[in-house]
Short mmCIF file of C-alpha atoms in Angstrom, two decimals:
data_model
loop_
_atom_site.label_atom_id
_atom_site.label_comp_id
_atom_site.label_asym_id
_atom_site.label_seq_id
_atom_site.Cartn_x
_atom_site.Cartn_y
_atom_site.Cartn_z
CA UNK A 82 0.00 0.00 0.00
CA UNK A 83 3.35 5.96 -1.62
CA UNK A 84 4.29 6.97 1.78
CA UNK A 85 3.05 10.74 2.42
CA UNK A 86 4.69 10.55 6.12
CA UNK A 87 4.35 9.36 9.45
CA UNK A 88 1.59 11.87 10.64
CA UNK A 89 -0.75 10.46 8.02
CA UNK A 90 -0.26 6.86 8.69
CA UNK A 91 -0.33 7.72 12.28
CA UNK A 92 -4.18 9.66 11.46
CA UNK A 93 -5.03 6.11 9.42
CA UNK A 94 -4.55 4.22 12.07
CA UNK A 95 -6.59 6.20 14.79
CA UNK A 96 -9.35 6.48 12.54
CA UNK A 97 -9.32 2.80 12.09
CA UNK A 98 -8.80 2.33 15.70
CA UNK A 99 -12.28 4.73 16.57
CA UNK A 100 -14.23 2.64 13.75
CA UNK A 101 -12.99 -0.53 15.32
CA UNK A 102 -12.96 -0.42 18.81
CA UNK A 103 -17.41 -0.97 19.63
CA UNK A 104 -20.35 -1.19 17.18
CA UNK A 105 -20.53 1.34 14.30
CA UNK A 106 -22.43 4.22 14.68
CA UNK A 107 -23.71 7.00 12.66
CA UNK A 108 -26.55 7.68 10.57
CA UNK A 109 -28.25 5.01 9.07
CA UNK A 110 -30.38 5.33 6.61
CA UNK A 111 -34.06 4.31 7.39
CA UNK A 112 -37.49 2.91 5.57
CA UNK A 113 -38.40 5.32 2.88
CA UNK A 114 -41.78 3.24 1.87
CA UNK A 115 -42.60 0.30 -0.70
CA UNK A 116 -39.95 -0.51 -3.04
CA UNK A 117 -40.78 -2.35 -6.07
CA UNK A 118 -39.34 -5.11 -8.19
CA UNK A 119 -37.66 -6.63 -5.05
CA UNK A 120 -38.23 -9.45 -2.57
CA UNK A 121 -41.03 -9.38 -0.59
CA UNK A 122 -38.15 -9.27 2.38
CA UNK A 123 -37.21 -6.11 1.68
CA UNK A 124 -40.54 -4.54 -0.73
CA UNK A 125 -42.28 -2.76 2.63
CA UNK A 126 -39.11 -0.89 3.66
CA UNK A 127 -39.07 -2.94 7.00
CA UNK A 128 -35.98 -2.54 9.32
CA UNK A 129 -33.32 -5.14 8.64
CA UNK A 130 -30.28 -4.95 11.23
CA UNK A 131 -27.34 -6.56 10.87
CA UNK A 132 -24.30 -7.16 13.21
CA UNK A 133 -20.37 -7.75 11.80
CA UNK A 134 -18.45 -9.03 13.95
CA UNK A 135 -14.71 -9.78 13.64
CA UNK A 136 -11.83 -11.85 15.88
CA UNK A 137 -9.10 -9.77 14.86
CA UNK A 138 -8.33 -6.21 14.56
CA UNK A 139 -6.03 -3.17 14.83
CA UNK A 140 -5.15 -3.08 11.01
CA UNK A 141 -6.11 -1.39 7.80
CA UNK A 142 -7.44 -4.22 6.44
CA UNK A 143 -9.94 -4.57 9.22
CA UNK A 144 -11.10 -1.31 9.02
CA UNK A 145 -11.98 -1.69 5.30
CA UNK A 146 -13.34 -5.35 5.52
CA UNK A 147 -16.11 -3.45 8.01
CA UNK A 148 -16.21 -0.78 5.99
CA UNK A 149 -17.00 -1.86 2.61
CA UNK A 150 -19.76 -4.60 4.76
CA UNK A 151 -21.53 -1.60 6.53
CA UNK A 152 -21.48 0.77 3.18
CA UNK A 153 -22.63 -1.70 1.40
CA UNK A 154 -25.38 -2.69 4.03
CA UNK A 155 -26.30 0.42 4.88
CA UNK A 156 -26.17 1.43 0.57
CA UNK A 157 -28.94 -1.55 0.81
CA UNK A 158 -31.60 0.48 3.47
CA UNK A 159 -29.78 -1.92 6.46
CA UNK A 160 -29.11 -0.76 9.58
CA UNK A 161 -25.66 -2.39 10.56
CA UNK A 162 -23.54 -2.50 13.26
CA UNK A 163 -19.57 -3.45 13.47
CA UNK A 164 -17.63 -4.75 15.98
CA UNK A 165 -13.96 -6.11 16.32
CA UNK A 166 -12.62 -8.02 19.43
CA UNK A 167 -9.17 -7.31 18.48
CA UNK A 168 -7.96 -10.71 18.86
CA UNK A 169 -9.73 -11.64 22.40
CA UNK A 170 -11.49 -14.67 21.45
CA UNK A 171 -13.85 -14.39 24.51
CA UNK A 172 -14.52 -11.07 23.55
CA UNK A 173 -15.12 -12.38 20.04
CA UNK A 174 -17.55 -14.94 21.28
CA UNK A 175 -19.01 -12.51 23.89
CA UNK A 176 -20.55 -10.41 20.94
CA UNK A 177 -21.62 -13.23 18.55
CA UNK A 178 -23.70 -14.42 21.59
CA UNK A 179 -24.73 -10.69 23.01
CA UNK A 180 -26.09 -10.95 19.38
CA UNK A 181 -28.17 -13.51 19.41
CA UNK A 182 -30.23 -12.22 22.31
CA UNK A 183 -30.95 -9.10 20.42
CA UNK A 184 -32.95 -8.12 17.58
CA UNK A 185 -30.79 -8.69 14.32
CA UNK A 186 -31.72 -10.28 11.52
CA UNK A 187 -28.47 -11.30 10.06
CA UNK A 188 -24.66 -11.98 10.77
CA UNK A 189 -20.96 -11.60 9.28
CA UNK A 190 -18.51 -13.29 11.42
CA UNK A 191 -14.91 -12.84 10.44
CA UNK A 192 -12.04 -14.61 11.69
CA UNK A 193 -14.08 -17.40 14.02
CA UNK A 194 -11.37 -19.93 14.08
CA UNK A 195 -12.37 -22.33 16.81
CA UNK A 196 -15.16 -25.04 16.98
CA UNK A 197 -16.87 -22.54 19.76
CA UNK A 198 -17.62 -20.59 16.21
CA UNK A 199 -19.27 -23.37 14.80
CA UNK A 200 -21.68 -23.98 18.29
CA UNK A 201 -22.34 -20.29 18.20
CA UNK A 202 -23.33 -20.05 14.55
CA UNK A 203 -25.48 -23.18 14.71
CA UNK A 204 -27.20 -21.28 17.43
CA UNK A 205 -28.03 -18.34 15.48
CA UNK A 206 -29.34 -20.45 12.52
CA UNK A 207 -31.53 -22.32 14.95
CA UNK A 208 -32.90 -19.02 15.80
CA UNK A 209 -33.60 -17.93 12.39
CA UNK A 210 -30.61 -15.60 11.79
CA UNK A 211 -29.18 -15.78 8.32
CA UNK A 212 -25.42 -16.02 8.62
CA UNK A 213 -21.96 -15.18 6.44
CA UNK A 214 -18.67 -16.17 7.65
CA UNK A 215 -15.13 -14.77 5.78
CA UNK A 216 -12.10 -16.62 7.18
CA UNK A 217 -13.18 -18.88 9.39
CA UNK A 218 -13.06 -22.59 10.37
CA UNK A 219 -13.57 -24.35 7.53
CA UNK A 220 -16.28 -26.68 9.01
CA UNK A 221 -18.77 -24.06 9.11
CA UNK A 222 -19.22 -24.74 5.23
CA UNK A 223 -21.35 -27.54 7.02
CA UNK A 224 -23.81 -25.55 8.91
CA UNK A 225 -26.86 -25.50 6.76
CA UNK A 226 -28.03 -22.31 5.24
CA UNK A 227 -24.20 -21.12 5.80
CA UNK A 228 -21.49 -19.55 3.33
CA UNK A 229 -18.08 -19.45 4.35
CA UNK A 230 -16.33 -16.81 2.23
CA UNK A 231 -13.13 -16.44 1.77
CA UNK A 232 -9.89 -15.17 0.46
CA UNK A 233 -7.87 -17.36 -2.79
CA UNK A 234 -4.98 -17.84 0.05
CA UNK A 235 -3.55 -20.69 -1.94
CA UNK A 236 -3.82 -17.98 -5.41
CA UNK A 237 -2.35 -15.39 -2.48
CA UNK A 238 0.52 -17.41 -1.55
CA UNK A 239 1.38 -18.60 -4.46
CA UNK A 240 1.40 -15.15 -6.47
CA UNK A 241 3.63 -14.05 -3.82
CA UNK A 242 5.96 -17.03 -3.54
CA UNK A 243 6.58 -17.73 -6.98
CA UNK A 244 7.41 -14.58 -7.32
CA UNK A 245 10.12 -14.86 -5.13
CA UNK A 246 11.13 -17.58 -6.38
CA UNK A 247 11.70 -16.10 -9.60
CA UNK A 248 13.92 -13.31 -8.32
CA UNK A 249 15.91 -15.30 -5.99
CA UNK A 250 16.44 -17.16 -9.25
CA UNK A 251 15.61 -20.40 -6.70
CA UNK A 252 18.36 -19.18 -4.37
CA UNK A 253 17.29 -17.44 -1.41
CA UNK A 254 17.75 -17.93 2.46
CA UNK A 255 14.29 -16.51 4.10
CA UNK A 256 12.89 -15.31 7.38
CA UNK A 257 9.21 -16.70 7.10
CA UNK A 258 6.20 -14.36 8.76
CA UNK A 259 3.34 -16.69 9.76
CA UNK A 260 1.10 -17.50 12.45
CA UNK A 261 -0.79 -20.98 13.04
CA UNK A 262 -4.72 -21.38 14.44
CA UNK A 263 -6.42 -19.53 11.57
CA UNK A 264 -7.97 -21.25 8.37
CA UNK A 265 -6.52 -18.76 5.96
CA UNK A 266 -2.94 -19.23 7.43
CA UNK A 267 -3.01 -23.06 7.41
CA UNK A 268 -4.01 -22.72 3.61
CA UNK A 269 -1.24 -20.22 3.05
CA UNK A 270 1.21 -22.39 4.80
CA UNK A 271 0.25 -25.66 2.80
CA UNK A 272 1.21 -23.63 -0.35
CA UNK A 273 4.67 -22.40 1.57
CA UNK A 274 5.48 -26.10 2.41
CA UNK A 275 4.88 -27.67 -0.97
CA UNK A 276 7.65 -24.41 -2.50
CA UNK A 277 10.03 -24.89 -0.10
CA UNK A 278 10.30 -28.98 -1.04
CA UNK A 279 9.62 -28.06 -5.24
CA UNK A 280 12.61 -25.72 -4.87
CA UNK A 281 15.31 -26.99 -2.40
CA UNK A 282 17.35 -23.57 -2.76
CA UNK A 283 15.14 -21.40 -0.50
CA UNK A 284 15.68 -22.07 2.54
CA UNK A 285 14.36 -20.86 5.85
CA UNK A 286 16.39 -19.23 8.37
CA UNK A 287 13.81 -17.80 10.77
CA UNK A 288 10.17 -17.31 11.77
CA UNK A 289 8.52 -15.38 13.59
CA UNK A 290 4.73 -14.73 14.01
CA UNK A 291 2.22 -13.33 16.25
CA UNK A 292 -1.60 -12.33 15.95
CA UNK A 293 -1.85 -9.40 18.36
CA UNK A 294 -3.32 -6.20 18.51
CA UNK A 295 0.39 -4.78 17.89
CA UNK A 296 1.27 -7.44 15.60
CA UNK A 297 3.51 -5.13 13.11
CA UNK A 298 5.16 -3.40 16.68
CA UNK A 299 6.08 -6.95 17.77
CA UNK A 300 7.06 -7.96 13.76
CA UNK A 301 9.61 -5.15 14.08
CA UNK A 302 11.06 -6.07 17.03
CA UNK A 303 11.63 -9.67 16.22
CA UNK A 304 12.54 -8.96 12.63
CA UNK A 305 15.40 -6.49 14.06
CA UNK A 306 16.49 -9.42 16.97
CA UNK A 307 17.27 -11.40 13.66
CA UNK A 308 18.55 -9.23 11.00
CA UNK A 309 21.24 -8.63 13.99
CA UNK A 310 21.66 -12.19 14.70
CA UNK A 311 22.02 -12.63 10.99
CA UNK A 312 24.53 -10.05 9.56
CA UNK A 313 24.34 -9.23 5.82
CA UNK A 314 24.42 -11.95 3.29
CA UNK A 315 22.94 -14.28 5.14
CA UNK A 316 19.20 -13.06 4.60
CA UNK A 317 18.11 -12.38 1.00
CA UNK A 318 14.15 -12.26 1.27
CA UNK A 319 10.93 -12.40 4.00
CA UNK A 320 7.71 -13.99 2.81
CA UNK A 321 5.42 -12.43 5.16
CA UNK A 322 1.54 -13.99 4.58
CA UNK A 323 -0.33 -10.80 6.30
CA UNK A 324 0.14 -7.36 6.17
CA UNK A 325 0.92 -6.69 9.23
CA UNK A 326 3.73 -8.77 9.53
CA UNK A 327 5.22 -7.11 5.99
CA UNK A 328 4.89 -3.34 8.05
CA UNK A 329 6.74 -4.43 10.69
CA UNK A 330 9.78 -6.13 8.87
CA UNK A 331 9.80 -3.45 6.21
CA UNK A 332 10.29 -0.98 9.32
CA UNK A 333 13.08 -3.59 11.07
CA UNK A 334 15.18 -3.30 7.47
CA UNK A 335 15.14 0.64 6.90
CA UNK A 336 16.39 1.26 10.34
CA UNK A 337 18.85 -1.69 10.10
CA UNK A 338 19.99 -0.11 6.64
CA UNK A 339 19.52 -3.95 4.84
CA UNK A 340 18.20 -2.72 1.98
CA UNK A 341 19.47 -6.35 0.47
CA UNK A 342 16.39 -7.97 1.70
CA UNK A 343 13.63 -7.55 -0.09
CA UNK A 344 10.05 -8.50 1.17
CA UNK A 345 7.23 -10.34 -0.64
CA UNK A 346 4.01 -10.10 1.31
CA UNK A 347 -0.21 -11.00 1.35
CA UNK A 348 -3.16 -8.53 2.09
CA UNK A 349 -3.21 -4.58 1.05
CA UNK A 350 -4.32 -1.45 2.26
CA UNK A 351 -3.71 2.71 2.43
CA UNK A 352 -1.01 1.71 4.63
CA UNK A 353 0.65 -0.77 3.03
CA UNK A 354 0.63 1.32 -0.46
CA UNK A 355 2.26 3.61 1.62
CA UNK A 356 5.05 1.51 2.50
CA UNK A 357 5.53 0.14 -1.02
CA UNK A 358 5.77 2.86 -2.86
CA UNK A 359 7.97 4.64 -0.57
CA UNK A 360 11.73 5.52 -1.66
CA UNK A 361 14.07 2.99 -0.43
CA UNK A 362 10.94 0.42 0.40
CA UNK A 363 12.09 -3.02 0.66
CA UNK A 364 8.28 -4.32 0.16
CA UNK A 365 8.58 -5.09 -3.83
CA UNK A 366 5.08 -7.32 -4.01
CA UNK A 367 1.89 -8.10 -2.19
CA UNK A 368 -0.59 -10.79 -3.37
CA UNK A 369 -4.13 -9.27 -1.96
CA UNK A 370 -7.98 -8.75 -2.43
CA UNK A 371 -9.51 -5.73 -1.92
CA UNK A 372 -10.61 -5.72 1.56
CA UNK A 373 -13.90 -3.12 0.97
CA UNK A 374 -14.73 -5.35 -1.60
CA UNK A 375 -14.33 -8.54 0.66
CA UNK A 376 -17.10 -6.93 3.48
CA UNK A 377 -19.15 -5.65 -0.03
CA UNK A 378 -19.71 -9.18 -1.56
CA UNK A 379 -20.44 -10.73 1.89
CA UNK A 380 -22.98 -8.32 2.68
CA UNK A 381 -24.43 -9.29 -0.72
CA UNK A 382 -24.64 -12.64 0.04
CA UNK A 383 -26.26 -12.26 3.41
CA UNK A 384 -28.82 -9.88 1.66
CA UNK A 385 -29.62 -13.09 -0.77
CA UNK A 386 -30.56 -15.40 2.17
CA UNK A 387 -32.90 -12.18 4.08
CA UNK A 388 -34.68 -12.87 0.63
CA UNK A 389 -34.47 -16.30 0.96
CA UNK A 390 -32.65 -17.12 -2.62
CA UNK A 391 -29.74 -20.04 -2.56
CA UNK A 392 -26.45 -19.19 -1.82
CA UNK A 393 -23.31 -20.98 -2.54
CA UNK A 394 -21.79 -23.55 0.55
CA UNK A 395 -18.70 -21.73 0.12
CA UNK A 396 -16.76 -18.36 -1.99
CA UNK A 397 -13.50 -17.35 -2.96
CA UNK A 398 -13.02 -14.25 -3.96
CA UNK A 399 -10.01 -13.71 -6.82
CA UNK A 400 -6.78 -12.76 -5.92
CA UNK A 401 -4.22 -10.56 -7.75
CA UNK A 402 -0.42 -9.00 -7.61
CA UNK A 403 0.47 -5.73 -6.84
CA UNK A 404 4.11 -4.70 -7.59
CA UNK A 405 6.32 -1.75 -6.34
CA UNK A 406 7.63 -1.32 -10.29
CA UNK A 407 4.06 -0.47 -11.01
CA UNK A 408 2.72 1.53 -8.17
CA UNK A 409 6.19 3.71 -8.51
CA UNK A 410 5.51 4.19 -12.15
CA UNK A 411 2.42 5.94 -11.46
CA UNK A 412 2.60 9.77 -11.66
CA UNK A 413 0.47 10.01 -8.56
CA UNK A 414 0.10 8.42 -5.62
CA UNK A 415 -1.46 5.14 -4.93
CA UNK A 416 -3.68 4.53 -2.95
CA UNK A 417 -6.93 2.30 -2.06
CA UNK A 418 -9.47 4.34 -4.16
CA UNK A 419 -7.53 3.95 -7.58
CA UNK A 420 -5.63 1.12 -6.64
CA UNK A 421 -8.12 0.34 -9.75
CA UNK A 422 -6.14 2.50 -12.67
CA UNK A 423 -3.04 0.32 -12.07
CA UNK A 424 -4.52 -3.28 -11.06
CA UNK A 425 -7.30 -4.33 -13.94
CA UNK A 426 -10.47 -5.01 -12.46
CA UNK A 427 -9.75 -3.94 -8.72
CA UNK A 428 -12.02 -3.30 -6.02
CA UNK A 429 -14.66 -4.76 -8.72
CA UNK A 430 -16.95 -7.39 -8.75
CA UNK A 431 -20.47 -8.25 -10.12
CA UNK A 432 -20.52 -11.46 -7.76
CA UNK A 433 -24.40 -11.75 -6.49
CA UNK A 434 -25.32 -8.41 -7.29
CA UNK A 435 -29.00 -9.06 -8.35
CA UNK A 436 -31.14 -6.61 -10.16
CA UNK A 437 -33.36 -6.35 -7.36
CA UNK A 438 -29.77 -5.36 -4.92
CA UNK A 439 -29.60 -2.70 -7.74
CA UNK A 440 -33.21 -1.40 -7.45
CA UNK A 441 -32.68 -1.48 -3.40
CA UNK A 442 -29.50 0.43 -3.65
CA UNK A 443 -31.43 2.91 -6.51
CA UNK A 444 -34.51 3.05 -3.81
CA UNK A 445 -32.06 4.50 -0.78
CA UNK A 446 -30.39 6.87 -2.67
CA UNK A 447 -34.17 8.78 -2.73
#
């Protein structure tokens, strides 16, 4: 994700830390009468609420995964609420049941990892609720009436890694960012396992990985520890599978002066464009979805089964590269809104957006 400076990555992130830190609020829009041509769900301007709730938190991506749901929600005549537990898994449950004893008609859950997710979801269908899940344990594909949406992490991971691959010429020693007890990790780490044994020269020095809500502090901290364990020459590249970790070692080399190691990283956002396109950046490419889109195409999804129309067990949304060559080449900056002018097809998709979504969105712009 050019880099306009500390004070406006600093501003980011506290606006992403007020959006994330309880339930969104703000005006919502409400009923404006009948609406025609839709499903009979939705054609007497009822109130439909909706709660998104999230495990983990304190990143850009976060921020825009909620936003892009609640826009899009809230684009739809919905009345939705966010929340992230920033990583506190009893906090995380907390909500999804706090939920279920009020009044919503629908859930996202993002990031349930455990089999406590799958209790609490079947819980909500048994009461009716229509439910969405992005990035979460994979046996919730198995809860009837349930999609589990994801990210392509094995397109992700391998956009990223054979691109590495490819530079190192299949030569590289690598510190390795990853961290084990989510679904989209495992899958990303399956794809780093089966590279490492096609292509015997890249080998793996170190690892380090945390899911915190200072995850990029504590990336930079450990990334430093090694790049001074490890003087120059014996680290050519860091394969860091979430944007967070790819902050914090991209910090750890520009202070440490190793501009030798270059960094080849998953996930995108303001921030991140930032980094990359920054003079002197050792972040060179980033395998990612658009996160807005992500929370956009889930919302669309849940609005399908308010309506009552089938839905797919499962989604993967498409995944695509981003280099620094390109975003540098650009004669202004880069950032999330057009992202779009330099990556074909970006932030775009036409997955489940129905006619009648179309009328519904035409309806609440009244």
């Amino acid at each position: 994700m050019k880099r306009v400076g500390f004070k406006k990555v600093f501003l980011t992130a506290v606006a992403s830390a007020l959006l994330l830190t309880g339930c969104g609020g703000g005006e919502t829009k409400t009923a404006s009468g009948p609406v025609e041509g839709v499903p009979d769900r939705f054609a007497k301007g009822e109130e439909v609420k909706i709660k998104v709730i999230r495990k983990i938190g304190g990143d850009d991506h976060t921020a825009q995964f909620l936003a892009g749901a609640k826009a899009e929600g809230e684009a739809l005549g919905f009345k939705v609420d966010v929340f992230t537990a920033n990583g506190d898994t009893a906090k995380f449950h907390d909500a999804i049941n706090q939920g279920l004893q009020q009044d919503y008609d629908g859930f996202i859950i993002s990031h349930g990892d455990d089999a406590a997710t799958i209790d609490d979801v079947k819980k909500l269908t048994e009461k009716g609720k229509s439910v969405v899940t992005f990035d979460s344990n994979p046996d919730l594909a198995q809860v009837e009436g349930v999609t589990l949406t994801s990210q392509d992490d094995e397109a992700l991971a391998t956009q990223a890694l054979d691109q590495l691959v490819k530079d190192q010429n299949g030569e590289a020693n690598i510190v390795y960012l990853w961290v084990d007890g989510f679904p989209p990790m495992v899958r990303r780490n399956k794809v780093y396992q089966e590279t490492l044994k096609a292509n015997p020269g890249i080998k793996e020095v170190e690892r380090f990985g945390v899911a915190a809500a200072d995850t990029s502090v504590q990336t930079q901290n450990a990334v430093a520890a090694m790049l001074n364990k490890h003087p120059k020459g014996e680290i050519d590249a860091i394969f860091a599978t979430w944007d967070a970790f790819a902050i914090g070692a991209a910090r750890a080399i520009k202070e440490a002066g190793r501009d030798e190691i270059k960094i080849y990283g998953i996930d995108v956002s303001n921030a991140d464009l930032q980094e990359i396109q920054a003079e002197g950046s050792p972040w060179k490419y980033t395998a990612a979805v658009d996160p807005k889109l992500i929370g956009e195409v889930n919302m669309r999804l849940l609005a399908k089964k308010l309506a009552g129309e089938e839905t797919p067990a499962t989604y993967d949304l498409e995944a695509s590269l981003i280099s620094q060559e390109e975003l540098q080449q650009s004669k202004n900056p880069v950032n999330m809104a057009n992202l779009a002018e330099i990556i074909d097809g970006w932030g775009k998709s036409d997955a489940f957006l129905e006619d009648w979504i179309k009328k519904l969105k035409d309806h609440y712009k009244k």
